[in-house]
Short mmCIF file of C-alpha atoms in Angstrom, two decimals:
data_model
loop_
_atom_site.label_atom_id
_atom_site.label_comp_id
_atom_site.label_asym_id
_atom_site.label_seq_id
_atom_site.Cartn_x
_atom_site.Cartn_y
_atom_site.Cartn_z
CA UNK A 42 160.52 101.33 187.49
CA UNK A 43 159.67 97.88 187.34
CA UNK A 44 158.85 96.73 183.71
CA UNK A 45 155.39 95.75 184.34
CA UNK A 46 154.37 99.53 184.97
CA UNK A 47 152.87 101.68 182.53
CA UNK A 48 155.04 104.78 181.19
CA UNK A 49 152.78 107.93 181.93
CA UNK A 50 151.99 109.21 178.66
CA UNK A 51 154.63 111.75 177.43
CA UNK A 52 154.09 115.07 176.71
CA UNK A 53 155.11 116.38 173.30
CA UNK A 54 157.99 117.92 174.16
CA UNK A 55 159.21 115.19 176.13
CA UNK A 56 158.75 112.79 173.02
CA UNK A 57 160.61 115.35 170.72
CA UNK A 58 163.69 114.73 172.96
CA UNK A 59 163.41 110.75 173.90
CA UNK A 60 162.85 109.86 170.10
CA UNK A 61 166.49 111.01 169.18
CA UNK A 62 166.64 110.22 165.38
CA UNK A 63 163.33 108.43 164.56
CA UNK A 64 161.52 109.98 161.86
CA UNK A 65 158.66 112.51 162.63
CA UNK A 66 155.89 110.15 161.17
CA UNK A 67 153.67 110.40 164.39
CA UNK A 68 150.99 113.35 164.91
CA UNK A 69 150.67 114.56 168.51
CA UNK A 70 147.14 112.91 169.28
CA UNK A 71 148.61 109.64 168.53
CA UNK A 72 152.07 110.18 170.54
CA UNK A 73 150.13 111.52 173.77
CA UNK A 74 148.06 108.23 173.60
CA UNK A 75 151.09 106.06 172.70
CA UNK A 76 151.44 102.09 173.36
CA UNK A 77 153.43 101.91 176.93
CA UNK A 78 154.50 97.89 176.92
CA UNK A 79 155.39 96.07 174.29
CA UNK A 80 157.14 92.44 174.07
CA UNK A 81 159.71 91.42 171.38
CA UNK A 82 161.20 88.33 170.56
CA UNK A 83 164.05 87.72 168.36
CA UNK A 84 165.79 90.64 169.76
CA UNK A 85 169.28 89.42 169.39
CA UNK A 86 169.96 89.43 165.64
CA UNK A 87 170.37 92.45 163.34
CA UNK A 88 167.00 93.35 163.00
CA UNK A 89 165.96 92.60 166.24
CA UNK A 90 169.03 94.81 168.05
CA UNK A 91 167.86 97.79 165.41
CA UNK A 92 163.98 97.20 166.58
CA UNK A 93 165.06 97.19 170.22
CA UNK A 94 167.13 100.07 169.85
CA UNK A 95 164.44 101.92 168.38
CA UNK A 96 161.72 100.90 170.88
CA UNK A 97 164.18 102.22 173.67
CA UNK A 98 164.70 105.69 172.22
CA UNK A 99 161.06 105.91 171.81
CA UNK A 100 160.31 105.46 175.29
CA UNK A 101 158.83 101.87 175.23
CA UNK A 102 158.86 99.62 178.05
CA UNK A 103 160.40 96.77 176.12
CA UNK A 104 160.38 92.95 177.62
CA UNK A 105 162.29 90.70 175.71
CA UNK A 106 161.41 86.99 174.95
CA UNK A 107 164.93 85.04 175.29
CA UNK A 108 165.59 81.32 174.73
CA UNK A 109 167.88 80.96 177.77
CA UNK A 110 166.92 81.49 181.39
CA UNK A 111 165.99 85.04 182.30
CA UNK A 112 168.67 86.92 183.63
CA UNK A 113 167.36 90.44 184.18
CA UNK A 114 163.92 91.89 184.85
CA UNK A 115 163.44 92.86 181.15
CA UNK A 116 163.51 88.96 180.27
CA UNK A 117 161.24 86.28 180.01
CA UNK A 118 162.01 82.80 179.27
CA UNK A 119 160.32 80.95 176.39
CA UNK A 120 160.62 78.06 174.38
CA UNK A 121 159.11 78.97 170.43
CA UNK A 122 158.61 74.91 169.96
CA UNK A 123 156.24 74.71 173.33
CA UNK A 124 153.24 76.20 174.47
CA UNK A 125 153.73 79.64 175.87
CA UNK A 126 152.90 80.08 179.69
CA UNK A 127 149.76 82.36 179.07
CA UNK A 128 150.55 84.48 182.56
CA UNK A 129 153.88 85.53 181.36
CA UNK A 130 152.60 87.20 177.92
CA UNK A 131 149.95 89.08 179.65
CA UNK A 132 149.41 92.73 179.79
CA UNK A 133 151.41 93.83 176.95
CA UNK A 134 150.27 96.59 175.03
CA UNK A 135 152.02 95.26 171.62
CA UNK A 136 153.93 92.42 170.59
CA UNK A 137 156.91 92.42 168.29
CA UNK A 138 157.51 88.77 166.83
CA UNK A 139 161.01 88.22 164.59
CA UNK A 140 162.15 84.97 166.10
CA UNK A 141 163.15 82.18 164.03
CA UNK A 142 166.19 80.02 162.50
CA UNK A 143 168.53 81.86 160.09
CA UNK A 144 167.85 81.03 156.63
CA UNK A 145 171.68 81.45 155.78
CA UNK A 146 173.18 78.00 155.36
CA UNK A 147 173.03 74.93 153.35
CA UNK A 148 169.59 73.84 153.51
CA UNK A 149 169.55 69.93 153.98
CA UNK A 150 166.57 68.67 155.34
CA UNK A 151 167.07 69.01 159.15
CA UNK A 152 167.76 72.86 158.37
CA UNK A 153 164.81 73.49 156.36
CA UNK A 154 162.70 71.79 159.13
CA UNK A 155 164.21 74.28 161.54
CA UNK A 156 163.30 77.04 159.64
CA UNK A 157 159.83 76.01 159.13
CA UNK A 158 159.02 74.76 162.50
CA UNK A 159 160.83 77.59 164.49
CA UNK A 160 158.69 80.11 162.46
CA UNK A 161 155.25 78.08 162.03
CA UNK A 162 155.12 76.60 165.53
CA UNK A 163 156.65 79.64 167.25
CA UNK A 164 154.06 82.01 165.60
CA UNK A 165 151.39 79.70 166.50
CA UNK A 166 152.37 78.89 169.99
CA UNK A 167 152.78 82.61 170.79
CA UNK A 168 149.83 83.95 169.15
CA UNK A 169 147.50 81.05 170.89
CA UNK A 170 148.91 82.17 174.02
CA UNK A 171 148.28 85.72 173.17
CA UNK A 172 144.90 85.06 172.12
CA UNK A 173 143.88 83.39 175.64
CA UNK A 174 145.57 86.22 178.00
CA UNK A 175 143.31 88.05 180.22
CA UNK A 176 144.73 91.37 178.72
CA UNK A 177 145.23 91.07 175.32
CA UNK A 178 147.72 93.10 173.25
CA UNK A 179 145.99 95.60 170.95
CA UNK A 180 148.91 94.68 168.04
CA UNK A 181 150.82 91.79 166.71
CA UNK A 182 153.56 92.41 164.22
CA UNK A 183 155.21 89.62 162.96
CA UNK A 184 158.17 89.44 160.61
CA UNK A 185 157.44 87.61 157.36
CA UNK A 186 159.39 87.94 154.01
CA UNK A 187 158.98 88.76 150.24
CA UNK A 188 160.13 84.89 150.07
CA UNK A 189 156.35 84.89 150.02
CA UNK A 190 156.03 85.81 146.52
CA UNK A 191 158.61 83.15 145.15
CA UNK A 192 160.27 83.76 141.62
CA UNK A 193 158.40 86.10 139.65
CA UNK A 194 160.27 87.93 136.81
CA UNK A 195 159.52 91.37 136.00
CA UNK A 196 156.05 91.27 137.82
CA UNK A 197 155.47 94.05 140.24
CA UNK A 198 154.30 92.53 143.14
CA UNK A 199 151.97 94.56 145.85
CA UNK A 200 150.50 93.05 148.91
CA UNK A 201 147.61 91.40 147.23
CA UNK A 202 149.88 89.13 144.76
CA UNK A 203 149.00 85.60 145.26
CA UNK A 204 151.99 83.77 146.88
CA UNK A 205 154.52 81.91 144.71
CA UNK A 206 156.35 78.45 144.84
CA UNK A 207 159.24 77.14 146.45
CA UNK A 208 160.43 76.60 149.80
CA UNK A 209 160.41 80.30 151.49
CA UNK A 210 157.02 80.72 149.73
CA UNK A 211 155.20 78.19 151.49
CA UNK A 212 157.02 78.52 154.89
CA UNK A 213 155.99 82.54 154.78
CA UNK A 214 152.40 81.41 153.71
CA UNK A 215 152.30 79.11 156.79
CA UNK A 216 153.89 81.47 159.26
CA UNK A 217 151.29 83.89 158.22
CA UNK A 218 148.27 81.69 158.86
CA UNK A 219 149.74 80.64 162.16
CA UNK A 220 148.67 84.01 163.69
CA UNK A 221 145.20 83.27 162.90
CA UNK A 222 144.50 82.88 166.60
CA UNK A 223 145.37 86.59 167.17
CA UNK A 224 143.22 87.86 164.62
CA UNK A 225 140.36 85.64 165.64
CA UNK A 226 140.61 86.89 168.98
CA UNK A 227 140.17 90.56 167.60
CA UNK A 228 143.70 91.45 167.86
CA UNK A 229 145.49 93.58 165.07
CA UNK A 230 148.11 91.48 163.48
CA UNK A 231 150.36 92.78 160.90
CA UNK A 232 152.75 90.78 158.73
CA UNK A 233 155.91 92.76 157.74
CA UNK A 234 157.34 91.06 154.43
CA UNK A 235 160.85 91.57 154.42
CA UNK A 236 163.37 92.37 151.60
CA UNK A 237 167.05 91.99 151.75
CA UNK A 238 168.15 93.91 154.55
CA UNK A 239 171.20 96.20 154.58
CA UNK A 240 172.88 96.35 157.89
CA UNK A 241 176.30 97.60 159.29
CA UNK A 242 176.25 94.37 161.91
CA UNK A 243 176.31 91.38 159.86
CA UNK A 244 174.00 89.45 157.55
CA UNK A 245 173.68 89.83 153.72
CA UNK A 246 175.80 92.81 153.31
CA UNK A 247 178.83 91.82 155.37
CA UNK A 248 178.89 88.39 153.11
CA UNK A 249 178.99 90.26 149.91
CA UNK A 250 181.54 92.79 151.07
CA UNK A 251 184.39 90.30 151.20
CA UNK A 252 184.72 89.00 147.28
CA UNK A 253 184.04 93.18 146.40
CA UNK A 254 186.91 93.97 148.82
CA UNK A 255 189.29 91.43 147.19
CA UNK A 256 188.55 92.72 143.54
CA UNK A 257 186.49 89.53 142.47
CA UNK A 258 183.02 90.99 143.22
CA UNK A 259 180.28 90.94 140.31
CA UNK A 260 176.87 90.08 139.42
CA UNK A 261 175.20 86.76 140.33
CA UNK A 262 173.49 84.44 137.52
CA UNK A 263 172.26 86.39 134.67
CA UNK A 264 172.17 89.84 137.27
CA UNK A 265 168.35 90.37 135.84
CA UNK A 266 166.96 89.16 138.89
CA UNK A 267 164.68 91.77 140.83
CA UNK A 268 166.33 92.34 144.49
CA UNK A 269 164.07 94.00 146.94
CA UNK A 270 165.73 95.68 149.54
CA UNK A 271 165.84 97.86 152.98
CA UNK A 272 167.65 99.37 155.20
CA UNK A 273 167.98 98.48 158.51
CA UNK A 274 167.26 101.73 159.90
CA UNK A 275 164.08 101.64 157.88
CA UNK A 276 162.97 98.36 158.98
CA UNK A 277 163.33 99.09 162.65
CA UNK A 278 161.26 102.47 161.95
CA UNK A 279 158.62 100.30 159.78
CA UNK A 280 157.93 97.63 162.78
CA UNK A 281 157.29 100.60 165.03
CA UNK A 282 155.25 102.44 162.59
CA UNK A 283 153.07 99.26 161.94
CA UNK A 284 152.50 98.91 165.62
CA UNK A 285 151.66 102.44 166.33
CA UNK A 286 149.17 103.08 163.09
CA UNK A 287 145.68 101.31 163.57
CA UNK A 288 145.11 101.61 160.09
CA UNK A 289 147.93 99.43 159.25
CA UNK A 290 146.98 95.69 159.20
CA UNK A 291 147.78 92.16 157.15
CA UNK A 292 150.39 91.84 154.79
CA UNK A 293 152.83 95.05 154.34
CA UNK A 294 156.03 95.05 152.01
CA UNK A 295 158.76 96.24 154.31
CA UNK A 296 161.28 97.11 151.24
CA UNK A 297 162.68 100.47 149.76
CA UNK A 298 160.02 101.84 146.98
CA UNK A 299 163.44 101.21 144.66
CA UNK A 300 163.88 97.98 143.85
CA UNK A 301 166.96 97.33 141.75
CA UNK A 302 168.33 94.37 139.59
CA UNK A 303 171.10 91.86 141.00
CA UNK A 304 173.59 93.64 138.34
CA UNK A 305 172.19 97.29 139.27
CA UNK A 306 172.83 96.31 143.08
CA UNK A 307 176.36 94.58 142.29
CA UNK A 308 177.29 97.75 140.38
CA UNK A 309 176.25 100.07 143.32
CA UNK A 310 178.15 98.03 145.77
CA UNK A 311 181.24 98.45 143.94
CA UNK A 312 181.14 102.01 143.79
CA UNK A 313 180.54 102.30 147.28
CA UNK A 314 183.57 100.53 148.03
CA UNK A 315 185.82 101.74 144.96
CA UNK A 316 186.14 98.09 143.58
CA UNK A 317 185.59 96.68 140.23
CA UNK A 318 182.27 94.53 139.47
CA UNK A 319 183.10 92.68 136.97
CA UNK A 320 183.37 88.89 137.80
CA UNK A 321 180.24 87.41 137.41
CA UNK A 322 178.83 84.31 139.84
CA UNK A 323 177.27 82.05 137.26
CA UNK A 324 173.85 80.68 138.41
CA UNK A 325 175.58 76.93 138.45
CA UNK A 326 178.52 78.17 140.63
CA UNK A 327 176.16 79.53 143.32
CA UNK A 328 173.86 76.61 143.24
CA UNK A 329 176.82 74.24 143.56
CA UNK A 330 178.14 76.28 146.49
CA UNK A 331 174.81 77.18 148.28
CA UNK A 332 172.22 74.40 146.99
CA UNK A 333 168.62 75.27 147.01
CA UNK A 334 169.03 78.35 149.12
CA UNK A 335 170.73 80.06 146.07
CA UNK A 336 167.55 79.66 144.32
CA UNK A 337 165.49 81.16 146.72
CA UNK A 338 167.59 83.89 147.87
CA UNK A 339 170.07 85.10 145.18
CA UNK A 340 168.62 83.68 141.93
CA UNK A 341 164.74 84.20 142.47
CA UNK A 342 163.46 87.72 141.02
CA UNK A 343 161.31 89.60 143.37
CA UNK A 344 160.06 93.10 142.35
CA UNK A 345 158.26 94.27 145.27
CA UNK A 346 156.52 97.47 146.01
CA UNK A 347 155.74 98.65 149.59
CA UNK A 348 152.79 99.88 148.54
CA UNK A 349 151.05 100.10 151.57
CA UNK A 350 153.88 101.53 153.54
CA UNK A 351 153.66 104.37 150.95
CA UNK A 352 149.78 104.76 151.24
CA UNK A 353 150.29 105.03 154.86
CA UNK A 354 152.75 107.91 154.18
CA UNK A 355 155.77 106.03 155.93
CA UNK A 356 158.84 108.18 155.48
CA UNK A 357 162.05 106.24 154.12
CA UNK A 358 165.05 107.40 155.37
CA UNK A 359 166.92 105.56 153.04
CA UNK A 360 164.79 104.93 150.02
CA UNK A 361 167.79 105.09 147.71
CA UNK A 362 170.55 102.59 147.30
CA UNK A 363 173.82 104.69 147.13
CA UNK A 364 172.79 106.20 150.30
CA UNK A 365 172.06 103.17 151.95
CA UNK A 366 175.17 101.42 151.10
CA UNK A 367 177.44 104.62 152.26
CA UNK A 368 175.51 104.61 155.40
CA UNK A 369 176.20 100.89 156.15
CA UNK A 370 179.64 100.78 154.86
CA UNK A 371 180.86 104.02 156.92
CA UNK A 372 180.22 101.76 160.11
#
């Protein structure tokens, strides 16, 4: 089947088999009129790979936006920093936008510019093309981050909370604003504000495992800062859930309903690895090693609640930290 063809609506019986281990958060009526063709950017990272797999298991015809020259029928080449060819993104039912420069690494001026522009310009260029398409998508789901809220201590942060201060807060606010062309064109837009992602295939957990396995892991800074986290399988489900549910729009906190402090997180990680968590990393040492990134990613306190996902009855598979750590560390 050519990727430009629509899948026929699947029967309820067929969907029960093709959706594999996906949670049963759908109803039959929505399944029988499911979106068919999905365009996804940023599918090569841990989050993108998990979301791509989730879409494919769900029976969707998925086409990927890629930076390299297209090598397969399901690839479309694009450059996030340039205007997007309108014809190439016409005719999709939904778009999931994940692309962006990695935030990991020392934040010098060049790195910060790449982080900002890859997200802001990339989102603007893509949504401008989608807004002008003759056959527009019904929904665009964009990856944002809880960095939007900045360092807020013990404040409980729901989606209506004001943006915070700092580099990541500015980038997230600008990224979300960059989707305005799609909103103005009548496309439903969702921004998933993603927390610390726990994945078996890289990311933060892989970096944190090493010192713990060596027996020198422990809290970072005071350990009192809140870490709002999410299992990568729940995050992939959340992208599809937001895409499929017409009542979901605007900012959506993509975090577990059970945020923990850094001290609680590191104790749980040490327990999962059968290692002690008694060697703290002082805040000054984190800043010395990682620079500004340490302030925004490790030392900032963001106690985030997934209020809109909970209200929409999203079924978390891994709401508890211990279970998520076990599932990720077994792989």
